[in-house]
Short mmCIF file of C-alpha atoms in Angstrom, two decimals:
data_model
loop_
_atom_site.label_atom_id
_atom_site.label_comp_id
_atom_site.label_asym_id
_atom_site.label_seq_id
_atom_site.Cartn_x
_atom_site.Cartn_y
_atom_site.Cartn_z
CA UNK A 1314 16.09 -27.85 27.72
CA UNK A 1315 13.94 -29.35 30.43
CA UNK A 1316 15.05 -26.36 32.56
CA UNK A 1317 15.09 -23.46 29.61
CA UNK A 1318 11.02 -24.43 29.84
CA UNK A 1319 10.68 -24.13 33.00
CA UNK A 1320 12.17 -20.76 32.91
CA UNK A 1321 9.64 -19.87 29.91
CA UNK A 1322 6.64 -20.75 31.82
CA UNK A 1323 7.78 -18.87 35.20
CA UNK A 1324 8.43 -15.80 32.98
CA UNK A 1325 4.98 -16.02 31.24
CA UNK A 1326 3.76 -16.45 34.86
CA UNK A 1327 5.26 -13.43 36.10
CA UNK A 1328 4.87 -10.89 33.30
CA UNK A 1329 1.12 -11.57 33.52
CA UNK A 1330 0.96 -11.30 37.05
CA UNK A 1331 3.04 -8.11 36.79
CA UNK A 1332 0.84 -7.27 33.71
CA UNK A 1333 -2.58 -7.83 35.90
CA UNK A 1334 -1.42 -6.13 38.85
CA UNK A 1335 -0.98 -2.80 37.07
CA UNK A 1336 -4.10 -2.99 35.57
CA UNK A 1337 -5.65 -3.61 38.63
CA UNK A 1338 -3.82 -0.41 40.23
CA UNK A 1339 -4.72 2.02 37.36
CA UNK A 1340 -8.36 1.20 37.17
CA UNK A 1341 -8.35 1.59 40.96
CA UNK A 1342 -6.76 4.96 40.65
CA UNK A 1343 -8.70 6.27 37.64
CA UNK A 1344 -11.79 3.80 35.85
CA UNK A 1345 -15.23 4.98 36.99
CA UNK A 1346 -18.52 3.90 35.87
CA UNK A 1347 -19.99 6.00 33.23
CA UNK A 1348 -22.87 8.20 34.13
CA UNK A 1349 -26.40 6.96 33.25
CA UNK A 1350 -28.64 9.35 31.53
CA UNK A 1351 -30.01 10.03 28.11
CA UNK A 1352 -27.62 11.86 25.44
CA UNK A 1353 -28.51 15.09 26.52
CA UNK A 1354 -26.85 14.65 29.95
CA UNK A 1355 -23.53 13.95 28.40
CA UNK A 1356 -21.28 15.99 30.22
CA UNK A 1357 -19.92 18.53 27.46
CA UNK A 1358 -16.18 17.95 28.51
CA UNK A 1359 -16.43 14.62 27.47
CA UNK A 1360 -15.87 13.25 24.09
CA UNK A 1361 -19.59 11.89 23.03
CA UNK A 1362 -19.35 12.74 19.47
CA UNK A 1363 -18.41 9.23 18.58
CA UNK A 1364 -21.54 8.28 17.15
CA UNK A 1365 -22.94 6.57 20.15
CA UNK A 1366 -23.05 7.85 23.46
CA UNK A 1367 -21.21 6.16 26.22
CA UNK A 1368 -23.51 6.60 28.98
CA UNK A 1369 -24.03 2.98 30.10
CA UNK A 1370 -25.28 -0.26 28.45
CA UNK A 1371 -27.78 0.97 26.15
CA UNK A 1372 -27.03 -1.25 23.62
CA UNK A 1373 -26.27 -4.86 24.77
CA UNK A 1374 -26.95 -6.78 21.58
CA UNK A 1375 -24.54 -4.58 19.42
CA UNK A 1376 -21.97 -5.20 22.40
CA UNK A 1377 -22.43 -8.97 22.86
CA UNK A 1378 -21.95 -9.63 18.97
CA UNK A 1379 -18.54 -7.25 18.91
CA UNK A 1380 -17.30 -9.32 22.00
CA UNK A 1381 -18.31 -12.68 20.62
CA UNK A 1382 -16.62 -12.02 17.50
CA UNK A 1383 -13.45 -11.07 19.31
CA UNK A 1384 -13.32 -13.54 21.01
CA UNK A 1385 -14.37 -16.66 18.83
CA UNK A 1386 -14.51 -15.76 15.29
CA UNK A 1387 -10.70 -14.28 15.87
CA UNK A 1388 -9.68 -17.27 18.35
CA UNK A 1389 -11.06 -20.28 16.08
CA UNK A 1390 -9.66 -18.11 13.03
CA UNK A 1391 -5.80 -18.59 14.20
CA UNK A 1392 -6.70 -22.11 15.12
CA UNK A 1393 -7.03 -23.45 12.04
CA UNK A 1394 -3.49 -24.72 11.69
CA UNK A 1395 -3.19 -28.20 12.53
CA UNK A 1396 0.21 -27.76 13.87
CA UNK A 1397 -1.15 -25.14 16.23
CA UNK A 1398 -4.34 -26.32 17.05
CA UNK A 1399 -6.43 -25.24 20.45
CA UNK A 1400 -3.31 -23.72 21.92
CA UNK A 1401 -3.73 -21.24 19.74
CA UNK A 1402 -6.57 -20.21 20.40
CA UNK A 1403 -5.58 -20.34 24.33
CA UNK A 1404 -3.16 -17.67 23.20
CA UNK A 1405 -5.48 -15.74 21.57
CA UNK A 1406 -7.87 -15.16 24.72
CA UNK A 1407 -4.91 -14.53 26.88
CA UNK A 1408 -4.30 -11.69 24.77
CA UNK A 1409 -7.79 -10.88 24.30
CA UNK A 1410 -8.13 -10.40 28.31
CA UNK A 1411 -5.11 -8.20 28.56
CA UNK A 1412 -5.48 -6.30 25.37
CA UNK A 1413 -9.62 -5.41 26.29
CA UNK A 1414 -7.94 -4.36 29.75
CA UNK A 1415 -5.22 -2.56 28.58
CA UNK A 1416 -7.43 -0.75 25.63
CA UNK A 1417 -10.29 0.75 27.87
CA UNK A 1418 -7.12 2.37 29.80
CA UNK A 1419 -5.79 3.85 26.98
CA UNK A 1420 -8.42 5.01 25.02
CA UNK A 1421 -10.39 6.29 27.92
CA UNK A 1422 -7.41 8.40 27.85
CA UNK A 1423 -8.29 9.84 25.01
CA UNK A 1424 -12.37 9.82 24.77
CA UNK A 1425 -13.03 9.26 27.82
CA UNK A 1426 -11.39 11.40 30.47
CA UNK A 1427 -13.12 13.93 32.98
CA UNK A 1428 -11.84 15.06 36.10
CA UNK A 1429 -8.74 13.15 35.87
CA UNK A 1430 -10.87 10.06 35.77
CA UNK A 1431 -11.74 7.40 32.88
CA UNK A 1432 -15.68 6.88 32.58
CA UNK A 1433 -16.32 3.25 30.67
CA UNK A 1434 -19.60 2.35 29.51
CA UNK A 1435 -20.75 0.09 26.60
CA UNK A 1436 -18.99 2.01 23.72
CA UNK A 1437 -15.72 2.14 25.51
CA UNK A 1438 -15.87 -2.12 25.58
CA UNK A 1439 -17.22 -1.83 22.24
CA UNK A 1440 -13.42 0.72 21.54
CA UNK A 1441 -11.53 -1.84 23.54
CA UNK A 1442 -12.73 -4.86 21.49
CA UNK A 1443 -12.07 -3.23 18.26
CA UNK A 1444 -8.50 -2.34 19.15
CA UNK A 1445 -8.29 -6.18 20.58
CA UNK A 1446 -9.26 -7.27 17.00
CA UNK A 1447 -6.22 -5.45 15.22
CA UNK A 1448 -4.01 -7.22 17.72
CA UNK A 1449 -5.41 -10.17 16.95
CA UNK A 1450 -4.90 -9.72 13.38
CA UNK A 1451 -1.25 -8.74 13.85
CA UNK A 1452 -0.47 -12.11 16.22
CA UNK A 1453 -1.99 -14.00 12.95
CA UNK A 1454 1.04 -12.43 10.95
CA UNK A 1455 3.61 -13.94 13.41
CA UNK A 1456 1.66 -16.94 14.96
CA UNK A 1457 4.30 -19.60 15.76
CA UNK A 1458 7.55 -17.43 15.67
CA UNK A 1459 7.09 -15.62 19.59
CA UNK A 1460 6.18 -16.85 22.23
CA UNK A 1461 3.45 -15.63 24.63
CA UNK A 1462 5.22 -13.55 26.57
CA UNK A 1463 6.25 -11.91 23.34
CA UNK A 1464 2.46 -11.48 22.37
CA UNK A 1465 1.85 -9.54 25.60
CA UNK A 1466 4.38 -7.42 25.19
CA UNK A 1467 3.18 -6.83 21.16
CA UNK A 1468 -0.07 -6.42 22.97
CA UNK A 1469 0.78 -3.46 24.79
CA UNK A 1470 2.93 -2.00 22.61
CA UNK A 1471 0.35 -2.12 19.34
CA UNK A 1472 -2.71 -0.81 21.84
CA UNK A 1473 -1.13 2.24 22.60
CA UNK A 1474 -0.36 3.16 18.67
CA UNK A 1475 -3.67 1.41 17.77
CA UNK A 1476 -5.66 3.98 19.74
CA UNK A 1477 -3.38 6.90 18.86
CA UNK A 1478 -4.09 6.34 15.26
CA UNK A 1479 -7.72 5.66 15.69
CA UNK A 1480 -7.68 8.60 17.79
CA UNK A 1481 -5.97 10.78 14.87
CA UNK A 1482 -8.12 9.54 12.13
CA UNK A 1483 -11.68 9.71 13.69
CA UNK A 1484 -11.81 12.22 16.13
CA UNK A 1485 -9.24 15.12 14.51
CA UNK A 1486 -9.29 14.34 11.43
CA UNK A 1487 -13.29 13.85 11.17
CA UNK A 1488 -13.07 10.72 9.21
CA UNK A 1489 -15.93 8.06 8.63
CA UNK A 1490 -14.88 4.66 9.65
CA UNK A 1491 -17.28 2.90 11.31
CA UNK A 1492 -16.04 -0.85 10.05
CA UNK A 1493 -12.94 0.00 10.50
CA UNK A 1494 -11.28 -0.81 7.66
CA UNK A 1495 -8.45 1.25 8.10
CA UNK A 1496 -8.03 1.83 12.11
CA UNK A 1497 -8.23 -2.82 12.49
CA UNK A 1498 -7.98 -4.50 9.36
CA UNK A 1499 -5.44 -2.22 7.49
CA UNK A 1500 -3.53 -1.50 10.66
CA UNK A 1501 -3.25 -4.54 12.17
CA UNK A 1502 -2.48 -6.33 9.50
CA UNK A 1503 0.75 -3.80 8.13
CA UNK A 1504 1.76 -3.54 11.53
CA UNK A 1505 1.70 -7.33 11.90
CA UNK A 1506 3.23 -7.86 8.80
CA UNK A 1507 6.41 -5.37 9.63
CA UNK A 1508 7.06 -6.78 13.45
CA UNK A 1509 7.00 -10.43 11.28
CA UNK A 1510 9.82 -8.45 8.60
CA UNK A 1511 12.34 -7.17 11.57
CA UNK A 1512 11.56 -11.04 13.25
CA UNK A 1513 12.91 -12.78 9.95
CA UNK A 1514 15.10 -15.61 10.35
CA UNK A 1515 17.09 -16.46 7.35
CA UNK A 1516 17.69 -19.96 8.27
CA UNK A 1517 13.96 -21.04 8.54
CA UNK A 1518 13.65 -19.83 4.79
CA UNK A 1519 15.65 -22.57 3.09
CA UNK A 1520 13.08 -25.21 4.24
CA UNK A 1521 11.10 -27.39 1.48
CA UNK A 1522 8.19 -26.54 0.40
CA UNK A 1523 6.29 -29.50 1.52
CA UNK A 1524 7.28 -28.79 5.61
CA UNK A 1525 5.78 -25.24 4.89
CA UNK A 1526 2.37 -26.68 4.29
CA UNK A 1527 -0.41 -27.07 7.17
CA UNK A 1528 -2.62 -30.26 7.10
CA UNK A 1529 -4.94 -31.90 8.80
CA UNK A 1530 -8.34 -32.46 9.54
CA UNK A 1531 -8.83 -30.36 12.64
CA UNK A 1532 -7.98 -27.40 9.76
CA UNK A 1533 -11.30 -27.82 7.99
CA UNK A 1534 -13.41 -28.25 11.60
CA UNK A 1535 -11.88 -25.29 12.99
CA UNK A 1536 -12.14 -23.12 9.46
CA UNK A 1537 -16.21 -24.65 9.32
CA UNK A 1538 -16.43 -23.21 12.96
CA UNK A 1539 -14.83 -19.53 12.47
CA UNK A 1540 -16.56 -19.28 8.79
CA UNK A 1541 -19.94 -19.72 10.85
CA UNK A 1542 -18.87 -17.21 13.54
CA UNK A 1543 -17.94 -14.94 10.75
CA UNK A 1544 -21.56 -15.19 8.62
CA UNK A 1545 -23.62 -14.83 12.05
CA UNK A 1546 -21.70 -11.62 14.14
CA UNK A 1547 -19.16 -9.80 11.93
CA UNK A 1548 -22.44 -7.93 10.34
CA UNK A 1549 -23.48 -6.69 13.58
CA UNK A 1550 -19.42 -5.82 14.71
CA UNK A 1551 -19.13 -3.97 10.77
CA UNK A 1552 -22.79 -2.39 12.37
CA UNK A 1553 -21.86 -2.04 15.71
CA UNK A 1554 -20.53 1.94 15.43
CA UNK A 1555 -22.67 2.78 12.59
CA UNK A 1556 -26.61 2.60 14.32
CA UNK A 1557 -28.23 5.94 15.24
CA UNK A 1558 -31.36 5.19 16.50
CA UNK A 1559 -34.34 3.73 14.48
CA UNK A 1560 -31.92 4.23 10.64
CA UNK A 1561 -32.21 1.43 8.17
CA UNK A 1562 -28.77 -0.12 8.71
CA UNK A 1563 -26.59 0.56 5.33
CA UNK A 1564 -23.98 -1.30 6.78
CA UNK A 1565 -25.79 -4.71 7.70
CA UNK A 1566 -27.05 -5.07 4.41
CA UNK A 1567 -23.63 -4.26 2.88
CA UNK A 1568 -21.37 -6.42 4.53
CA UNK A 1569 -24.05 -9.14 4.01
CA UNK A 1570 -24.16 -8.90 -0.13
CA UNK A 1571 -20.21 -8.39 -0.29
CA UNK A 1572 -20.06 -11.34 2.13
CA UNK A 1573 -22.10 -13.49 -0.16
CA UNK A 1574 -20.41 -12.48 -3.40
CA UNK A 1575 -16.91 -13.11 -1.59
CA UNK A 1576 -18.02 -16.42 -0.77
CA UNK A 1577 -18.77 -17.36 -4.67
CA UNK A 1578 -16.02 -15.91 -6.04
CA UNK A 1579 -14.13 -18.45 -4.31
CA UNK A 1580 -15.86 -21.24 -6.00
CA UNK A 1581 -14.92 -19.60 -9.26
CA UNK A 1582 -11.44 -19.12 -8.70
CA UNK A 1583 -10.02 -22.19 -6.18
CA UNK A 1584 -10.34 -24.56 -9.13
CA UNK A 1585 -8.77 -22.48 -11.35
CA UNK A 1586 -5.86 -21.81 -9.00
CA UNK A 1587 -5.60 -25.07 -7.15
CA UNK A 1588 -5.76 -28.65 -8.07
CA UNK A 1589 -8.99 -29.44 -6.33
CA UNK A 1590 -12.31 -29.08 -7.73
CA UNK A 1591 -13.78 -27.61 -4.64
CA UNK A 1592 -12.11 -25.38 -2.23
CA UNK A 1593 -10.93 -25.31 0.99
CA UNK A 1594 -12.81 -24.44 3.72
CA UNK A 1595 -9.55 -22.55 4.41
CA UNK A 1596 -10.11 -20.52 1.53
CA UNK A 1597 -13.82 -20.08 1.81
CA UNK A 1598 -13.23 -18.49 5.65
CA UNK A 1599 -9.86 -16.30 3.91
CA UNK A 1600 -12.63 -15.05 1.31
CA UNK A 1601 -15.85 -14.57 4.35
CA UNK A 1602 -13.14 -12.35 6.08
CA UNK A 1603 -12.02 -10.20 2.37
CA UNK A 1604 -15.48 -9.54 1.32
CA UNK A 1605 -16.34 -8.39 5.35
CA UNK A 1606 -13.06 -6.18 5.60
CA UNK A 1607 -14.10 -4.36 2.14
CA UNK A 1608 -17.27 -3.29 3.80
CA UNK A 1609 -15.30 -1.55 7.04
CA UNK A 1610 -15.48 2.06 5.75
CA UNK A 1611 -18.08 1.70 2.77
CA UNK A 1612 -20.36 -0.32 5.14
CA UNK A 1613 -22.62 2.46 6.02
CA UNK A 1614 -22.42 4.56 2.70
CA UNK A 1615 -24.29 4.52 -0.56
CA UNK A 1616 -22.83 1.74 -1.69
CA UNK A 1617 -26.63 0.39 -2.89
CA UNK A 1618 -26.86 -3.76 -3.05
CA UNK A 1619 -25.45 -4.27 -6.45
CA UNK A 1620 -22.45 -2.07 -5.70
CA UNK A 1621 -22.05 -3.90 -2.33
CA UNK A 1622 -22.14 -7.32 -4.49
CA UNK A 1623 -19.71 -6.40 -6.93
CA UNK A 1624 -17.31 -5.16 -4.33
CA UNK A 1625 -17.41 -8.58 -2.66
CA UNK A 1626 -16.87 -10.56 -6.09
CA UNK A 1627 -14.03 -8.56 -7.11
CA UNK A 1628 -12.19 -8.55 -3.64
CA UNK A 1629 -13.35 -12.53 -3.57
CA UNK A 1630 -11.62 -12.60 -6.56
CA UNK A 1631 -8.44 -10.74 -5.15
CA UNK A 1632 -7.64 -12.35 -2.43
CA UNK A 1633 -6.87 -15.94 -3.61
CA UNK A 1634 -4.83 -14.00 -6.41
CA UNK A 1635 -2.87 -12.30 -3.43
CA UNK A 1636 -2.28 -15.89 -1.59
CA UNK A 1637 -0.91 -17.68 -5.27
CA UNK A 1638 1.31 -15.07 -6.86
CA UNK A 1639 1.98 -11.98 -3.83
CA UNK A 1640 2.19 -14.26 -0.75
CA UNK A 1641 5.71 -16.17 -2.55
CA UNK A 1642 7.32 -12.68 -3.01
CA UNK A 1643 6.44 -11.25 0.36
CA UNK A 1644 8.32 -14.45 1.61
CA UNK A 1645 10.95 -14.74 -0.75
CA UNK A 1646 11.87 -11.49 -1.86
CA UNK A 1647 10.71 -9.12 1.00
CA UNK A 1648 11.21 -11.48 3.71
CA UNK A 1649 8.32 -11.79 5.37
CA UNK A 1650 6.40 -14.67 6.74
CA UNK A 1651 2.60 -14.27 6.97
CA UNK A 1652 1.71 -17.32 8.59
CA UNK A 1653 -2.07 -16.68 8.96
CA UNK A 1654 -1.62 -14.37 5.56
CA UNK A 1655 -3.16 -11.70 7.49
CA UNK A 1656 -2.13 -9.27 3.93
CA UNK A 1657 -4.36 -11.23 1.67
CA UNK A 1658 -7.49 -11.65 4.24
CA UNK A 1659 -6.60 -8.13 6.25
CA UNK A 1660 -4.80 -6.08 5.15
CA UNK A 1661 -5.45 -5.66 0.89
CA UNK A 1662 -9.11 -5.69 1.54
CA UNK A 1663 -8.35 -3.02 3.85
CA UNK A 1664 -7.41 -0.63 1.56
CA UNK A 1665 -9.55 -1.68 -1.20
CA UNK A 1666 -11.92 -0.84 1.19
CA UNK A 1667 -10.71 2.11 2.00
CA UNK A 1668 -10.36 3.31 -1.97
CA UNK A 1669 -13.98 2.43 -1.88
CA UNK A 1670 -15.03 4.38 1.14
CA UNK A 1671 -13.24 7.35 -0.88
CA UNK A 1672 -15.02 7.08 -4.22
CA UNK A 1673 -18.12 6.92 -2.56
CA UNK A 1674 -17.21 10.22 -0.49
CA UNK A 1675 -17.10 11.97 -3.46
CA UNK A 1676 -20.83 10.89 -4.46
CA UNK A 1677 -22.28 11.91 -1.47
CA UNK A 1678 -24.92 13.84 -1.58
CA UNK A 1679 -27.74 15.89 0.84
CA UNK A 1680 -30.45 14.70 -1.97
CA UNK A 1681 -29.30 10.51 -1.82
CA UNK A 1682 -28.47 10.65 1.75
CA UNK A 1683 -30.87 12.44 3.23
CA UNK A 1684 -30.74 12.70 7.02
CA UNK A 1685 -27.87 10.17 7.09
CA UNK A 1686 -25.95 12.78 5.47
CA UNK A 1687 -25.71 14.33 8.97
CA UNK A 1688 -25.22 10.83 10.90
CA UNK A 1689 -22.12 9.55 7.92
CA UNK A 1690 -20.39 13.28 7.13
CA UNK A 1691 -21.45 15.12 10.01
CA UNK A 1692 -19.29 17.58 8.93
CA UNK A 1693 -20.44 17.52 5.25
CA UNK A 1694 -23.79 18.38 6.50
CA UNK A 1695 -22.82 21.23 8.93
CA UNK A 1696 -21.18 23.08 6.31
CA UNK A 1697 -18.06 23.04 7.38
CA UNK A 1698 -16.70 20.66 4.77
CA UNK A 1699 -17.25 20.24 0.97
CA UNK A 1700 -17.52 16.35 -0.66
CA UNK A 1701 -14.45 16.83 -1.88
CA UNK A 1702 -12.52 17.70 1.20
CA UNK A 1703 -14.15 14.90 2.95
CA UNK A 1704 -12.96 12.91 -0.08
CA UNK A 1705 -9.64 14.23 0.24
CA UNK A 1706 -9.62 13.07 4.31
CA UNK A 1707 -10.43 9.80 4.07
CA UNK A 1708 -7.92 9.06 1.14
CA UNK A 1709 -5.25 10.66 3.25
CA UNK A 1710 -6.01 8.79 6.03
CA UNK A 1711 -4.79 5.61 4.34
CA UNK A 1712 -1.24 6.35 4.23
CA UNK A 1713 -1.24 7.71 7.39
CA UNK A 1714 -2.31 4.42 8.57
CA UNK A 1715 -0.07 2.57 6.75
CA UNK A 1716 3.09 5.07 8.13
CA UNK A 1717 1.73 4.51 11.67
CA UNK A 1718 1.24 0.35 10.98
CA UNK A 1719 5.15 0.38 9.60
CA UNK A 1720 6.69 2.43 11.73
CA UNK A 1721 5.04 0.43 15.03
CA UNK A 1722 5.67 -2.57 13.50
CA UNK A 1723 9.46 -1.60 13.19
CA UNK A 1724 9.65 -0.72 16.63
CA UNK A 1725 7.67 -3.23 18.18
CA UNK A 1726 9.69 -5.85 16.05
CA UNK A 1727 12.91 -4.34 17.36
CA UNK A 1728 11.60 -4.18 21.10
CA UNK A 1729 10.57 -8.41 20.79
CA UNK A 1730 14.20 -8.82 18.91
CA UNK A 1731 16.37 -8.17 21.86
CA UNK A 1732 18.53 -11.31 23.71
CA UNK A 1733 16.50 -11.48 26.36
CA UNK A 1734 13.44 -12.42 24.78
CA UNK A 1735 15.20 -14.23 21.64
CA UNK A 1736 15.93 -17.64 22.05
CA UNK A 1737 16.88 -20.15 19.22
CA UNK A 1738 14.60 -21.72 17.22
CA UNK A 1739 14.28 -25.61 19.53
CA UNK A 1740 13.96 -23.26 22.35
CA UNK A 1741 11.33 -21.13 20.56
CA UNK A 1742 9.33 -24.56 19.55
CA UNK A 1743 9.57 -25.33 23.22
CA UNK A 1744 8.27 -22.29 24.64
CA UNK A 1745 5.82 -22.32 22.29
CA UNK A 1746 4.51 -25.66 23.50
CA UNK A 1747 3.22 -24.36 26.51
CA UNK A 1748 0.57 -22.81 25.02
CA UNK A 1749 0.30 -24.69 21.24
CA UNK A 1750 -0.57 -27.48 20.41
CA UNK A 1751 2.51 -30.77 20.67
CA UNK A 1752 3.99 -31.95 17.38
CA UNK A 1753 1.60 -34.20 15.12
CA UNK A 1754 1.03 -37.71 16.47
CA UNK A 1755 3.72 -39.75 15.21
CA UNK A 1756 6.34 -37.01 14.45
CA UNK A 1757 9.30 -36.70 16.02
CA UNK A 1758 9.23 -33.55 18.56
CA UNK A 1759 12.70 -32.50 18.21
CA UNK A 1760 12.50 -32.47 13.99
CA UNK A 1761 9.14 -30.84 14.49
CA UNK A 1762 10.59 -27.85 16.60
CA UNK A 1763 12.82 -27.54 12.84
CA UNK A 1764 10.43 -27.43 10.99
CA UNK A 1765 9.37 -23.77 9.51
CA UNK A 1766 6.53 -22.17 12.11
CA UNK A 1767 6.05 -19.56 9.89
CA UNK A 1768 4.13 -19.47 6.95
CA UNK A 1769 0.73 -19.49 5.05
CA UNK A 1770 -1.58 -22.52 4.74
CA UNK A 1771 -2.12 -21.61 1.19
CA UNK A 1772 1.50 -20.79 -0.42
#
């Protein structure tokens, strides 16, 4: 065994340095600065009709609050389990390096390219950390169950379909997403969710109940500590795409009342649900991260405060309902282990969102909008689109995301699922150890590597 880990951590060590070296060798070969200069300069080959221009760092607060809540709202939110611990989070900013790296490559592909060159500025970091964030969400769906070297390789794999979607949805198909609901929460979480399906292991199922369970204190400090992250920067990162210039910001104010509303639904329906009078601050960061999600498309629409607030209260409400009665099936009858229960927190919001982003479509109007008509539906305001084919757009786009998020989960599952990168489940615990967190104090390390890895704090 002693020698099966060392063979883990040289093969970690060598992917990554393979990994790092190619980045280093395409940006050589084709990342360039962005030019400076005011919108108008934008040369007119390049794609600067994604609501901000990338010509420099124009916008550093917008930036700094994206990449802080990549980086530590997401890496203290996969924390939380006790059995995991900081590890996890050291996993999480491993893949947060490479995916940012790996992103701003592939998507300057796409919106980026001149001259057989990629130009990167503030909004392709801003691109890059977004993708990062569905990744992020995804790991949460199989935290515990691969090992790191089988997060890098889900890394690059679920960029490269991340951006194609994203690239589908919002620049072809014309469709307003600014919070992404559907390009990081829905898709990350489905596509999570799927690579967890084709990594089932039958044998881990038939644990008891009690073994399933995560506890420990270090779950409520890290919880308090992601919650906070969540409250102060996912606004701004909901915000980040959807500023023009001097607008009020629909989308701060949003995700702010459906954030609060979230929050207190959870006080109304823990007790109810559980047998403790107050919840979880488990549960309280699971509902922060519905009520936020629901805001990704609607964020900058006419969703007016009271809309916003009953939007939040009803996903708030949602969610826990999704953890009590849907999270059981997905494990029992569909066979799939949602260990951070990325569906609930991610993905359902997601499309509720999305539902929401449609309906208000529909309402749109040049006399409630007013010159944000022309910043939310350009197209709608051009002419060259009625309401109801926007509408008809953004509702369509939700099962393409959800076709794109199951059939890259399949394949991404399948590609992690070959021998060389399986190992059995003592091995896996091992492996794991080098970057999570060692077994409980107390426990004994070899029944701890038996113990099920994967599943939700709150089944």
């Amino acid at each position: 065994m002693a020698e099966h880990t060392a063979a883990s951590r040289l093969r970690l060590s060598g992917l990554c340095f393979l990994l790092q070296i190619l980045n280093i060798l395409l940006f050589a070969v084709f990342v360039r600065y962005s030019p400076e200069g005011s919108p108008g300069r934008c040369p007119p080959q390049l794609n600067c009709s994604r609501r901000n221009e990338d010509s420099g760092f124009q916008q550093p607060p917008g930036f700094q609050d994206v990449h802080v809540q990549v980086l530590l709202s997401f890496g203290l939110l996969v924390a939380f389990l006790s059995r995991y611990g900081p590890g996890s989070a050291a996993t999480s900013i491993l893949i947060t390096a490479f995916a940012i790296q790996w992103a701003v490559l592939i998507q300057g592909v796409f919106h980026f390219f001149l001259n057989g060159k990629i130009y990167v500025g503030a909004q392709s970091m801003v691109s890059a950390d977004f993708c990062t964030a569905a990744v992020l969400i995804s790991t949460g769906a199989v935290l515990g169950r691969v090992s790191p070297v089988q997060m890098l390789l889900l890394a690059l794999l679920e960029v490269t379909l991340c951006t194609l979607n994203e690239y589908i949805l919002l620049s072809l198909m014309g469709v307003s997403d600014s919070g992404r609901s559907l390009t990081v929460h829905t898709f990350g979480a489905y596509f999570g969710l799927m690579v967890s399906r084709v990594l089932y292991q039958p044998h881990k199922d038939k644990r008891k109940r009690e073994e399933q369970q995560d506890k420990g204190h270090q779950t409520d400090v890290f919880a308090v500590v992601g919650t906070i992250y969540l409250w102060i920067f996912w606004p701004s990162f909901t915000s980040t795409t959807a500023v023009h210039h001097n607008a009020e910001n629909w989308a701060v104010l949003n995700t702010y009342f459906s954030l609060v509303a979230s929050t207190v639904s959870t006080f109304i329906l823990s007790p109810v649900l559980y047998e403790e009078s107050t919840p979880r601050m488990v549960q309280i960061q699971d509902a922060t991260l519905a009520g936020l999600a629901m805001m990704g498309m609607a964020g900058e629409m006419l969703v007016t405060p009271f809309g916003a607030l009953i939007a939040g209260f009803l996903v708030g409400l949602i969610s826990p309902l999704g953890f009590r009665f849907f999270t059981p099936v997905l494990h029992s009858r569909l066979k799939i282990q949602d260990t951070c229960g990325v569906h609930n927190t991610h993905g359902l919001p997601g499309i509720l969102g999305a539902l929401l982003g449609t309906l208000l479509t529909l309402l749109a109007t040049a006399d409630t909008y007013g010159y944000r008509l022309e910043l939310v539906f350009p197209l709608v305001a051009q002419g060259s689109r009625t309401v109801t084919d926007q509408a008809f757009i953004q509702l369509s786009a939700l099962p393409l995301t959800l076709l794109f998020a199951v059939l890259g989960g399949c394949l991404t599952g399948a590609v992690l699922k070959i021998k060389v990168l399986r190992c059995s489940p003592d091995a896996q615990y091992k492996e794991n150890a080098v970057f999570l967190e060692a077994a409980e104090e107390g426990s004994d390390p070899s029944a701890s590597g038996k113990e099920e890895l994967g599943i939700s704090t709150l089944v």
